[in-house]
PDB file of C-alpha atoms in Angstrom:
ATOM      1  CA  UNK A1442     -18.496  -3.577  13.600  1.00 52.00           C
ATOM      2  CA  UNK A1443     -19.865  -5.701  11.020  1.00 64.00           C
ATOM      3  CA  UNK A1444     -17.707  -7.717   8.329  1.00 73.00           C
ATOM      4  CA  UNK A1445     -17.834 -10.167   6.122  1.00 78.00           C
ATOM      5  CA  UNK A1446     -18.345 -13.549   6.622  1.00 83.00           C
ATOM      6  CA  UNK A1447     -15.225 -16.327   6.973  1.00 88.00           C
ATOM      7  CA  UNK A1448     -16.878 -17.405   3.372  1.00 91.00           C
ATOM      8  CA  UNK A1449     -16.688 -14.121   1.726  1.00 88.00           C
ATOM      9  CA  UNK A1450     -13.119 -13.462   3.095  1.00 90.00           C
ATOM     10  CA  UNK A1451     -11.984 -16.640   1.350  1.00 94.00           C
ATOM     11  CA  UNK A1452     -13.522 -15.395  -1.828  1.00 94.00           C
ATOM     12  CA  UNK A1453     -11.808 -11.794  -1.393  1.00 94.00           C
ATOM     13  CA  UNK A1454      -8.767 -13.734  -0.405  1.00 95.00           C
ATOM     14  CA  UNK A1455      -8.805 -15.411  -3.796  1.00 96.00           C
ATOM     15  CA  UNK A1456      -9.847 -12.770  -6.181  1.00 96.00           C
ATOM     16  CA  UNK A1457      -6.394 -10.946  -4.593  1.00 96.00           C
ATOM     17  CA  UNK A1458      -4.428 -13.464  -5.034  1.00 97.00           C
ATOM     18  CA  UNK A1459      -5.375 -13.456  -9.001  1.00 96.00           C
ATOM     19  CA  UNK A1460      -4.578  -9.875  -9.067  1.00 96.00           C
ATOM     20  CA  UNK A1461      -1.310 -10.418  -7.192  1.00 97.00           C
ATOM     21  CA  UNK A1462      -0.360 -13.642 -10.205  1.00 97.00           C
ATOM     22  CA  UNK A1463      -1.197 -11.126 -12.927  1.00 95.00           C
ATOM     23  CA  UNK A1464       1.167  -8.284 -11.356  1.00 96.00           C
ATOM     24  CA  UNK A1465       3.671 -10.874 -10.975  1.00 97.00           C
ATOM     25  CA  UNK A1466       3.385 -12.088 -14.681  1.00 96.00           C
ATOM     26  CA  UNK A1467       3.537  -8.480 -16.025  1.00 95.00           C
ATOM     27  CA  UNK A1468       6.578  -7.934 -13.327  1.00 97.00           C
ATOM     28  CA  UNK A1469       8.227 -10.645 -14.825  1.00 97.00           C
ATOM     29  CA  UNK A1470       7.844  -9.823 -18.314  1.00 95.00           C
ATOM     30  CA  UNK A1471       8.846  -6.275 -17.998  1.00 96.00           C
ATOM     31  CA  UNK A1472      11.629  -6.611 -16.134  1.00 97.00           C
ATOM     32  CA  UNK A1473      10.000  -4.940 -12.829  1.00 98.00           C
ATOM     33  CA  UNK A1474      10.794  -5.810  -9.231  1.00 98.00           C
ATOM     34  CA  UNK A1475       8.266  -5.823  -6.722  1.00 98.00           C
ATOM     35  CA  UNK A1476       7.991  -7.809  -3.647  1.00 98.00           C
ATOM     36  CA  UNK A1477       5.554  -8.851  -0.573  1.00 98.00           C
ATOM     37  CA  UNK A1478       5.045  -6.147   2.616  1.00 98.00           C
ATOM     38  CA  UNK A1479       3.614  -5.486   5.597  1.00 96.00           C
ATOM     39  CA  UNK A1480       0.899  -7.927   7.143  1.00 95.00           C
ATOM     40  CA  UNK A1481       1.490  -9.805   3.495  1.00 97.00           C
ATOM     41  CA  UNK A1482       5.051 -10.443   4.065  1.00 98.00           C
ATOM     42  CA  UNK A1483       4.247 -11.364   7.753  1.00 97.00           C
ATOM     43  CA  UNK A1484       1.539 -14.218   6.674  1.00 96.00           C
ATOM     44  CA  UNK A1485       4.234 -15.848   4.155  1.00 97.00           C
ATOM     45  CA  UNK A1486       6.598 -16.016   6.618  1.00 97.00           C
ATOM     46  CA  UNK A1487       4.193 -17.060   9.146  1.00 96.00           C
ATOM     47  CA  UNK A1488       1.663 -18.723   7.939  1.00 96.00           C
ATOM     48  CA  UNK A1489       2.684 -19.050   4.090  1.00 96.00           C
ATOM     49  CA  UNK A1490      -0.632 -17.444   3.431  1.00 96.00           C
ATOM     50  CA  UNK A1491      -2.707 -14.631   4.791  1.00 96.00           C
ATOM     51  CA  UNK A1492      -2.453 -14.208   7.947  1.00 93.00           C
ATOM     52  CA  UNK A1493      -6.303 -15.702   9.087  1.00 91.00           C
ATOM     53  CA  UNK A1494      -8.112 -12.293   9.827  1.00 90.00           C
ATOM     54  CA  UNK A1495      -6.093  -9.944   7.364  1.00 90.00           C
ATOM     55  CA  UNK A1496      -8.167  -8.872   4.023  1.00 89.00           C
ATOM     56  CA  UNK A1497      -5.822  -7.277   1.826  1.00 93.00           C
ATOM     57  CA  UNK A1498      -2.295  -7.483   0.022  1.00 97.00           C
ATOM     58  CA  UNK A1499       0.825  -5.052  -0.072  1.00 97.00           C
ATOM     59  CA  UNK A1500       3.176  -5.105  -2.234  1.00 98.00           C
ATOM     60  CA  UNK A1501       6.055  -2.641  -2.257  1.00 98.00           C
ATOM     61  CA  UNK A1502       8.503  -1.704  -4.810  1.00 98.00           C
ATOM     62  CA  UNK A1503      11.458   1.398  -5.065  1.00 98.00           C
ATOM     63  CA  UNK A1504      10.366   4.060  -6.850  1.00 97.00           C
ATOM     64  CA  UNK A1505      11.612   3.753 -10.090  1.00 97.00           C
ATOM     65  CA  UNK A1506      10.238   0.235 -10.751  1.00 98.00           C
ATOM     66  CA  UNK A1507       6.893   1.712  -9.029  1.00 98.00           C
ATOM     67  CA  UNK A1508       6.817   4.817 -11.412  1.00 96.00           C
ATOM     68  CA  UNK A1509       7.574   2.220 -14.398  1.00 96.00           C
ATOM     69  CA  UNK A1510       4.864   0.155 -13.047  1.00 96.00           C
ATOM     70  CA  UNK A1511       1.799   2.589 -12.574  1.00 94.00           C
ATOM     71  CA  UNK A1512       2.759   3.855 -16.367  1.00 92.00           C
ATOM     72  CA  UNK A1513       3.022   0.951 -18.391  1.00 92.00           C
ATOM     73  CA  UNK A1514       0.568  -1.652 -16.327  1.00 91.00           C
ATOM     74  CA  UNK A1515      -2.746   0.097 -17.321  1.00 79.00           C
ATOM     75  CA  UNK A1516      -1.743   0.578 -21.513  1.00 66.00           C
ATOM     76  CA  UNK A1517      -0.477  -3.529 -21.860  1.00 61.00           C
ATOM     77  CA  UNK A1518      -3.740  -4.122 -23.666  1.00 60.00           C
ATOM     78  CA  UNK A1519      -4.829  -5.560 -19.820  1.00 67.00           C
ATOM     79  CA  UNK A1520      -8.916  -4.333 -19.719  1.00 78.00           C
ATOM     80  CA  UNK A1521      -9.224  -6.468 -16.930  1.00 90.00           C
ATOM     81  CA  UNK A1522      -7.385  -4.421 -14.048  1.00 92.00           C
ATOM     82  CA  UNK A1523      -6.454  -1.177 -13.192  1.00 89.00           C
ATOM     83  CA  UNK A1524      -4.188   1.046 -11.806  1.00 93.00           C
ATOM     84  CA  UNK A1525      -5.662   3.838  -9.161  1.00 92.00           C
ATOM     85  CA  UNK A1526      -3.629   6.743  -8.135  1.00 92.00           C
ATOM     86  CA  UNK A1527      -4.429  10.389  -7.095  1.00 89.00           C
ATOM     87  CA  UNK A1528      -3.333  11.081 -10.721  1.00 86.00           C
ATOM     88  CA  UNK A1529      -5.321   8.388 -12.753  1.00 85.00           C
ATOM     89  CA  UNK A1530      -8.491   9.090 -10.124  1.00 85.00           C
ATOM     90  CA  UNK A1531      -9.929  12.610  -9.208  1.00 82.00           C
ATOM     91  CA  UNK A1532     -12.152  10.692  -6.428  1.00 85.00           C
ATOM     92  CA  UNK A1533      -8.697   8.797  -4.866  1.00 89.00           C
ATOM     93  CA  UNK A1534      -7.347   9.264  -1.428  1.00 90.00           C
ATOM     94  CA  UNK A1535      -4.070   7.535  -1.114  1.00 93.00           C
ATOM     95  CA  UNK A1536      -0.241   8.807  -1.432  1.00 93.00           C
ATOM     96  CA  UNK A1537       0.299   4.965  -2.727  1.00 96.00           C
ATOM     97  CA  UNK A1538      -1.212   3.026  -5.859  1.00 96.00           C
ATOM     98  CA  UNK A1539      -4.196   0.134  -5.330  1.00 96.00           C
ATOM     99  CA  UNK A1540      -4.788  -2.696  -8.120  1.00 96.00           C
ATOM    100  CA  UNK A1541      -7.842  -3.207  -8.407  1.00 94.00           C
ATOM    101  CA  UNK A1542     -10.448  -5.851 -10.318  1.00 94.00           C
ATOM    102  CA  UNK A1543     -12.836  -4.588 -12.571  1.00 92.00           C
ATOM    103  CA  UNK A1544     -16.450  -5.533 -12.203  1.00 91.00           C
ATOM    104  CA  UNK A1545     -15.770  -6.247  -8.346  1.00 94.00           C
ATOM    105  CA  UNK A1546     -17.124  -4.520  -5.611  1.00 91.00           C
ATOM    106  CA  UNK A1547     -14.960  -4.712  -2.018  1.00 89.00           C
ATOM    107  CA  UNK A1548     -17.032  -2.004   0.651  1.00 87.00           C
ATOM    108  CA  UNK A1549     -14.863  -0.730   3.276  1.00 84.00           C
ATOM    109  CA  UNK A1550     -16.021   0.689   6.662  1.00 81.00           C
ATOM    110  CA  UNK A1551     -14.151   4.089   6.537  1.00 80.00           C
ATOM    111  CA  UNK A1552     -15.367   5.004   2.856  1.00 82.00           C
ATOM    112  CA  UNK A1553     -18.746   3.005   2.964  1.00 79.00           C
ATOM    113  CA  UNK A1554     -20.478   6.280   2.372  1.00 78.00           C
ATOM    114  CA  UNK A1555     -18.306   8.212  -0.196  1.00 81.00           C
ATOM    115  CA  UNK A1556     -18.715   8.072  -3.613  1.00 80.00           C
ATOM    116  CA  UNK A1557     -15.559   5.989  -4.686  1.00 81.00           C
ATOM    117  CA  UNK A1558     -14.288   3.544  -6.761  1.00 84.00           C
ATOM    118  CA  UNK A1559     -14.845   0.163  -4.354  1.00 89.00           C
ATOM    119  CA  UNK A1560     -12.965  -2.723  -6.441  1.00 92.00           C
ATOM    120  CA  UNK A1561     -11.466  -5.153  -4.831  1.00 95.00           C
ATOM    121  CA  UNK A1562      -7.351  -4.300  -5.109  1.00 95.00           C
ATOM    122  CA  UNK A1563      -4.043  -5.334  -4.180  1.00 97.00           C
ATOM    123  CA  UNK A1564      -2.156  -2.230  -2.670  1.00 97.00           C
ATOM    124  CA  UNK A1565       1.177  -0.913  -4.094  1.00 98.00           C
ATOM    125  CA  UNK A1566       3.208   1.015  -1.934  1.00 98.00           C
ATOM    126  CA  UNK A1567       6.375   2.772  -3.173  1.00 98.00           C
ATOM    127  CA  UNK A1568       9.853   2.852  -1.311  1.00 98.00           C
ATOM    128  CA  UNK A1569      11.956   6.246  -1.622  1.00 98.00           C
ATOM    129  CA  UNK A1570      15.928   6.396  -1.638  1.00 97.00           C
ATOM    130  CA  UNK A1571      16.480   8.294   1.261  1.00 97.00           C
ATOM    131  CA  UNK A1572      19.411  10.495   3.190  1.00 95.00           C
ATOM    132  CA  UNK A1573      21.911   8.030   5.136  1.00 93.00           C
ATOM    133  CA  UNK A1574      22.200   8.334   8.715  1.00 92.00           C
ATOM    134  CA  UNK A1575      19.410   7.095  10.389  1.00 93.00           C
ATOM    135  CA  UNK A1576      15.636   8.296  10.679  1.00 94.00           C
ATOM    136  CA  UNK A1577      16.574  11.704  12.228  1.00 95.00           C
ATOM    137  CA  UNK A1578      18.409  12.463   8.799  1.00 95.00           C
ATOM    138  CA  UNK A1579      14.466  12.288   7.198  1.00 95.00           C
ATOM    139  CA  UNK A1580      12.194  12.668  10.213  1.00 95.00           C
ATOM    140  CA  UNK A1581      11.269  16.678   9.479  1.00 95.00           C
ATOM    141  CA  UNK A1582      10.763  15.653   6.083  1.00 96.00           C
ATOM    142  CA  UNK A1583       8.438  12.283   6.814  1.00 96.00           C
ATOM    143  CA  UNK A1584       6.340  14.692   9.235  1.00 95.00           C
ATOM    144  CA  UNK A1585       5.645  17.101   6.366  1.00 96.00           C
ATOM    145  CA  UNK A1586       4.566  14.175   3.755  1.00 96.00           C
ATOM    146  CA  UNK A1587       2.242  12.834   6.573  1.00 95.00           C
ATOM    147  CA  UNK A1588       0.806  16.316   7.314  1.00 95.00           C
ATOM    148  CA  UNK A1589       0.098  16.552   3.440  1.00 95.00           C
ATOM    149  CA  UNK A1590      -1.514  13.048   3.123  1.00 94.00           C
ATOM    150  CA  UNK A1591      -3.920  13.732   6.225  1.00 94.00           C
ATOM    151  CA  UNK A1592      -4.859  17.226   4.344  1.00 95.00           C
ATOM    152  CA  UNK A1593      -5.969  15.560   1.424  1.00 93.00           C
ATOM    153  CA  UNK A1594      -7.721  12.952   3.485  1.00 93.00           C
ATOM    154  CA  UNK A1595      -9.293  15.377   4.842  1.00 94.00           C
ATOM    155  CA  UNK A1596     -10.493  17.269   1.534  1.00 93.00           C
ATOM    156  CA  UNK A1597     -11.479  13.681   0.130  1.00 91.00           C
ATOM    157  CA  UNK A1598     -13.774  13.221   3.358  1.00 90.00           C
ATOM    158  CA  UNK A1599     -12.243  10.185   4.698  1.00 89.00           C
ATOM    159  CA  UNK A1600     -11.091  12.150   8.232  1.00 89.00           C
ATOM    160  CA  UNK A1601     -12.106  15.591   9.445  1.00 93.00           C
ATOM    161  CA  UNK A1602      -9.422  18.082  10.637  1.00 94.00           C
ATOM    162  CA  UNK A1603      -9.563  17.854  14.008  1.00 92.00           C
ATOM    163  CA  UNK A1604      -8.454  14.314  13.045  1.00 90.00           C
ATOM    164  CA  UNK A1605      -5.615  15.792  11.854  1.00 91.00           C
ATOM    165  CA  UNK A1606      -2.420  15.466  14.068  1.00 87.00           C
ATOM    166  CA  UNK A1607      -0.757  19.313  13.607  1.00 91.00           C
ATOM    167  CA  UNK A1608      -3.934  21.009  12.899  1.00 92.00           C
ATOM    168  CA  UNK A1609      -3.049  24.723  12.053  1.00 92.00           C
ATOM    169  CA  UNK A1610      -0.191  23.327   9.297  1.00 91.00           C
ATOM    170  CA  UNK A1611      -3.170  20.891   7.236  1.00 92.00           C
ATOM    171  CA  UNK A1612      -5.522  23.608   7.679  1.00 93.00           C
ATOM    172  CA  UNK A1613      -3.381  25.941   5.754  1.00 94.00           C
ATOM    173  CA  UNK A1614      -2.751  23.050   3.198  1.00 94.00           C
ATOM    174  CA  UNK A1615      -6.324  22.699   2.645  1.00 95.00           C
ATOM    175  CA  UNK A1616      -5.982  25.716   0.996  1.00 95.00           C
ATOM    176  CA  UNK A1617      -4.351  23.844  -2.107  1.00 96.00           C
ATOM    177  CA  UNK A1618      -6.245  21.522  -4.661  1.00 94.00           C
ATOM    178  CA  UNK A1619      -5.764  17.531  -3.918  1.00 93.00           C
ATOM    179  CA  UNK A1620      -3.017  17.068  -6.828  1.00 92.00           C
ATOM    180  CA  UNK A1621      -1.266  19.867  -6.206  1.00 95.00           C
ATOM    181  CA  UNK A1622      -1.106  18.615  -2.462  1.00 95.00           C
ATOM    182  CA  UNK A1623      -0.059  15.239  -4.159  1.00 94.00           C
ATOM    183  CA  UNK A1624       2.611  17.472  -6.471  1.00 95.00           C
ATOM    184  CA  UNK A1625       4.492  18.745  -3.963  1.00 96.00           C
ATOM    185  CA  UNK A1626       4.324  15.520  -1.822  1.00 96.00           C
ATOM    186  CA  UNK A1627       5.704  12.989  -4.514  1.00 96.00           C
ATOM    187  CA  UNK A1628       8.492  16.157  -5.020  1.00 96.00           C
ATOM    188  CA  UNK A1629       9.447  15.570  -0.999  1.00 97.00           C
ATOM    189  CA  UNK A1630       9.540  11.512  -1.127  1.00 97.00           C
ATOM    190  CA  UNK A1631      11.406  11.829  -4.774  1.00 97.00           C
ATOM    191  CA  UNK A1632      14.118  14.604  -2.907  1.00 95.00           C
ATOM    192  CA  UNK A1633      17.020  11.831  -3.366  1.00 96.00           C
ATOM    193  CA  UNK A1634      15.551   9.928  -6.493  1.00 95.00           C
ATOM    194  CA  UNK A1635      18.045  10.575  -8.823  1.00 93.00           C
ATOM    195  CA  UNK A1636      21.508   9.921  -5.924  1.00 94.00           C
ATOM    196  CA  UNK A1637      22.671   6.931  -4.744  1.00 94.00           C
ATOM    197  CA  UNK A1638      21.315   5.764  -1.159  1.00 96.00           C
ATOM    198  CA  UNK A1639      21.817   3.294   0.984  1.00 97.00           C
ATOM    199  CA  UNK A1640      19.063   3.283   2.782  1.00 97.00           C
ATOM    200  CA  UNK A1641      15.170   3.568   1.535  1.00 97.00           C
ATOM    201  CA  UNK A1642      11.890   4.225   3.541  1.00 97.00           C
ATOM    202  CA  UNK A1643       8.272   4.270   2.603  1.00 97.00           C
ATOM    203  CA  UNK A1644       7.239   7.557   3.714  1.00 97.00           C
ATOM    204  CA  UNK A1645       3.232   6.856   3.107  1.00 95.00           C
ATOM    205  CA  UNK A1646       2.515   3.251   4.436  1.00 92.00           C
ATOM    206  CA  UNK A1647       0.512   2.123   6.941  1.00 87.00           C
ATOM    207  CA  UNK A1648       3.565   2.148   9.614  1.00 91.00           C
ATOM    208  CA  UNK A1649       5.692   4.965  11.355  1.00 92.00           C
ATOM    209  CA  UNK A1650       8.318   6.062   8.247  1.00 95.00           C
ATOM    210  CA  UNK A1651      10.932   5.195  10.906  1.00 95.00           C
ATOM    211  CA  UNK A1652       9.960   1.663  10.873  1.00 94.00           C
ATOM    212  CA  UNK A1653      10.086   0.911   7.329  1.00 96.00           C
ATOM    213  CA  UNK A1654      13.460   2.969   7.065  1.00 97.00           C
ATOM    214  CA  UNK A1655      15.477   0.426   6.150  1.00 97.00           C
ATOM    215  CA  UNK A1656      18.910  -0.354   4.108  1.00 97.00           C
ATOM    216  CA  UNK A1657      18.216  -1.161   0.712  1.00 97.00           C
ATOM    217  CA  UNK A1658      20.040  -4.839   0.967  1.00 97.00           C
ATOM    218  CA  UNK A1659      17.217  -5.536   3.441  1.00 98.00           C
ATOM    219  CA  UNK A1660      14.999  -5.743   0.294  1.00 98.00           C
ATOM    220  CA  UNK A1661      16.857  -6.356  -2.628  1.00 97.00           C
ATOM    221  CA  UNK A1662      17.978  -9.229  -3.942  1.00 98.00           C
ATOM    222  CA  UNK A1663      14.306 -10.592  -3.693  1.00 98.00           C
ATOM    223  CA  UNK A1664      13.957 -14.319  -3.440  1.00 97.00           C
ATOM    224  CA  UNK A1665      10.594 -16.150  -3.034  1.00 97.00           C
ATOM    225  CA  UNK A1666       8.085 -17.239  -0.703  1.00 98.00           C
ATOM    226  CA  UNK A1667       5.374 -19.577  -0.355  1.00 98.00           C
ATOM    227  CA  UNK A1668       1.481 -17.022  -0.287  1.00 98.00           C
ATOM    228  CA  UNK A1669      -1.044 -19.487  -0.939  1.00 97.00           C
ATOM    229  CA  UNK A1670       0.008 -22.508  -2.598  1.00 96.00           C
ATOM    230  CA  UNK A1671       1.964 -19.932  -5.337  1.00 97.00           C
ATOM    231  CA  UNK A1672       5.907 -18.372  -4.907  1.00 98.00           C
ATOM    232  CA  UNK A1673       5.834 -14.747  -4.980  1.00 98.00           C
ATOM    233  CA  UNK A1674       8.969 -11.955  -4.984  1.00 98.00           C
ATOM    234  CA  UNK A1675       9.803 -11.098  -1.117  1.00 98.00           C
ATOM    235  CA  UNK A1676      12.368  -9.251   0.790  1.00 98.00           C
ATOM    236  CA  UNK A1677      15.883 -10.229   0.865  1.00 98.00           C
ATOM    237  CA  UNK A1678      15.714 -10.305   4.437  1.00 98.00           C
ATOM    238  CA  UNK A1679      12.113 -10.815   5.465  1.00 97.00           C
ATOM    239  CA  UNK A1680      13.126 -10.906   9.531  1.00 97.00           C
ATOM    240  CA  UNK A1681      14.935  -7.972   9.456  1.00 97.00           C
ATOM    241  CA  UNK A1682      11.921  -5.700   8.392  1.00 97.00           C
ATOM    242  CA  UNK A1683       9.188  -7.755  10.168  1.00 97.00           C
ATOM    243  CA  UNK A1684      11.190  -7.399  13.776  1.00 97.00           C
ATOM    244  CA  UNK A1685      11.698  -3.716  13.407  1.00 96.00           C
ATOM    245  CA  UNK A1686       7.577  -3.388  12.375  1.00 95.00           C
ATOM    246  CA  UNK A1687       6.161  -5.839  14.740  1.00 94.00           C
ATOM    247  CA  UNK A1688       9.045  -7.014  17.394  1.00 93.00           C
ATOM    248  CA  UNK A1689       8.550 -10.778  17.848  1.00 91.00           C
ATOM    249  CA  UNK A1690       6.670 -11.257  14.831  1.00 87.00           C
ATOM    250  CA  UNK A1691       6.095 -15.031  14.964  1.00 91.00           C
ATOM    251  CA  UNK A1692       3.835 -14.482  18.381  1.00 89.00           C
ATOM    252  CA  UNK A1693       0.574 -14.101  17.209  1.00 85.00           C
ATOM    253  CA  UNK A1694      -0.972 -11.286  19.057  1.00 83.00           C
ATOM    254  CA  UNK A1695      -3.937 -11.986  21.593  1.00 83.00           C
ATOM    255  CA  UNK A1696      -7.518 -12.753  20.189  1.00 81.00           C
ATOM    256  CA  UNK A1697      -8.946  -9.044  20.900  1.00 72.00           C
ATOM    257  CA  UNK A1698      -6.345  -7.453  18.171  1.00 76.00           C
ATOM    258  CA  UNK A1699      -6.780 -10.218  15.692  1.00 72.00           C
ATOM    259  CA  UNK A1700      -9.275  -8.111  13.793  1.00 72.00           C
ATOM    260  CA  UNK A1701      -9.265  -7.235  10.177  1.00 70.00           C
ATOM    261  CA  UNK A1702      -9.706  -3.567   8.080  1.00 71.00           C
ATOM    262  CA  UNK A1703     -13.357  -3.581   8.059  1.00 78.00           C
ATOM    263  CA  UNK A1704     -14.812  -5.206   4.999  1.00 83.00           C
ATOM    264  CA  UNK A1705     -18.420  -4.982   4.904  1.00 78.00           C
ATOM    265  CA  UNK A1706     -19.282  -7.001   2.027  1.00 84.00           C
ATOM    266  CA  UNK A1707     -17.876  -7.697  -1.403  1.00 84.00           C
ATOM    267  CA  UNK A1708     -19.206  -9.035  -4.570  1.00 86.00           C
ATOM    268  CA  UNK A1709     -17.211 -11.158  -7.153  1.00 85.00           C
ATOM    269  CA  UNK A1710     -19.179  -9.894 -10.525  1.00 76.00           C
ATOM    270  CA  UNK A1711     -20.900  -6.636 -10.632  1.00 75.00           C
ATOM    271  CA  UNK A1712     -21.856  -6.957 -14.218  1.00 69.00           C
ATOM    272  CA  UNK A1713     -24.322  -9.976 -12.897  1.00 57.00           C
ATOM    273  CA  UNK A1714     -26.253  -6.853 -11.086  1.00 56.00           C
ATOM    274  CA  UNK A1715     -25.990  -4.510 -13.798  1.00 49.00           C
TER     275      UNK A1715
END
């Protein structure tokens, strides 16, 4: 597959890194918690940076700080970025919000040939209060939300349905428009939104829901981390969610899997082209 070069990735790297200071100065000033995920989270603690081959940020936050977020982010007189969700964008494909630079351009392999918006973004992923007990409480639940998001993958042309893990159930989703897919999917991942949990998951990340099922004190109180020369929010307790994600997290994992998500090629000013 081809990608970018080690050049270009250190220019993506620090075009997201500006996105991620400016969502951390807004965060800051509006009283809004967020804090480093995933492969992000794993490079701070690792290599307090990205991890070498990675090409994006996550960023999670619960979902009332996310829902405050993706509302008042876009209106804070800020022309310079923008917030893309399956309600903002008709042409979107994700369950989960992406930040993303105007006048950039970031190609990815798996929607090189649709017709999208291709900024380069930070991703925002939102964390849902869900029913105590362990993963079997939610599992039934966390099924249908991933059964919804591969349906609408499917009607945005990003998979096909034979893709699709339980084939007959998206097909008869298909039959539903994208946002009212999106409706009724938010409506199952909000079920305990408004009661008191002590445990959250993210039902729509890039992991198994019964990996990032985790109590909420994992997360919150945030402190900071060293990402690239700057402190940023992360999880309370960083080791607890990267061992139940990726085991012995501080191994790095052998040469053949240290690939990235399939850049092709990015540009840092589009209006130069225009």
């Amino acid at each position: 597959m081809k990608t970018i070069s080690q050049e270009d990735l250190k220019k993506l790297h620090e075009v997201q890194v500006e996105i991620l200071k400016d969502i951390d100065k807004f965060c800051q000033e509006h009283n809004i918690t967020y804090f480093l995920i995933a492969g992000t989270l794993l490079g701070a603690v690792r290599h307090k940076g990205f991890i070498p081959w990675d090409d994006d940020i996550d960023i999670g936050m619960l979902r009332s700080d996310y829902e405050k977020f993706i509302k008042t982010y876009p209106s804070d007189k800020n022309n310079k970025y923008f917030v893309q969700t399956l309600e903002t964008d008709p042409n979107y494909w994700h369950s989960y919000a992406k930040i993303r630079k105007k006048n950039t351009f970031m190609n990815e392999a798996k929607i090189a040939s649709l017709n999208l918006n291709k900024e380069i973004f930070v991703d925002l992923f939102p964390f849902d209060n869900v029913k105590d007990g362990g993963y079997d409480k939610i599992k039934y639940r966390a099924n249908i939300i991933k059964v919804i998001r591969e349906s609408i993958y499917v009607k945005r042309k990003i998979i096909t349905l034979r893709d699709c893990r339980i084939k007959f159930l998206s097909a008869i989703f298909l039959i539903f428009p994208v946002k009212t897919l999106y409706k009724f999917q938010k409506k199952l991942m909000m079920k305990y939104d408004k009661i008191e949990t002590t445990n959250v998951a993210c039902y729509i990340g890039e992991y198994q829901t019964r990996n990032e099922y985790l109590k909420k004190d994992v997360f919150l109180p945030v402190k900071k981390l060293e990402f690239e020369g700057e402190m940023f929010n992360a999880i309370n307790k960083p080791e607890v969610y990267l061992e139940q994600i990726y085991g012995d997290y501080m191994q790095l994992p052998p040469k053949e899997k240290r690939v990235a998500h399939g850049v092709l090629e990015i540009s840092l000013d589009t209006t130069k082209e225009k």
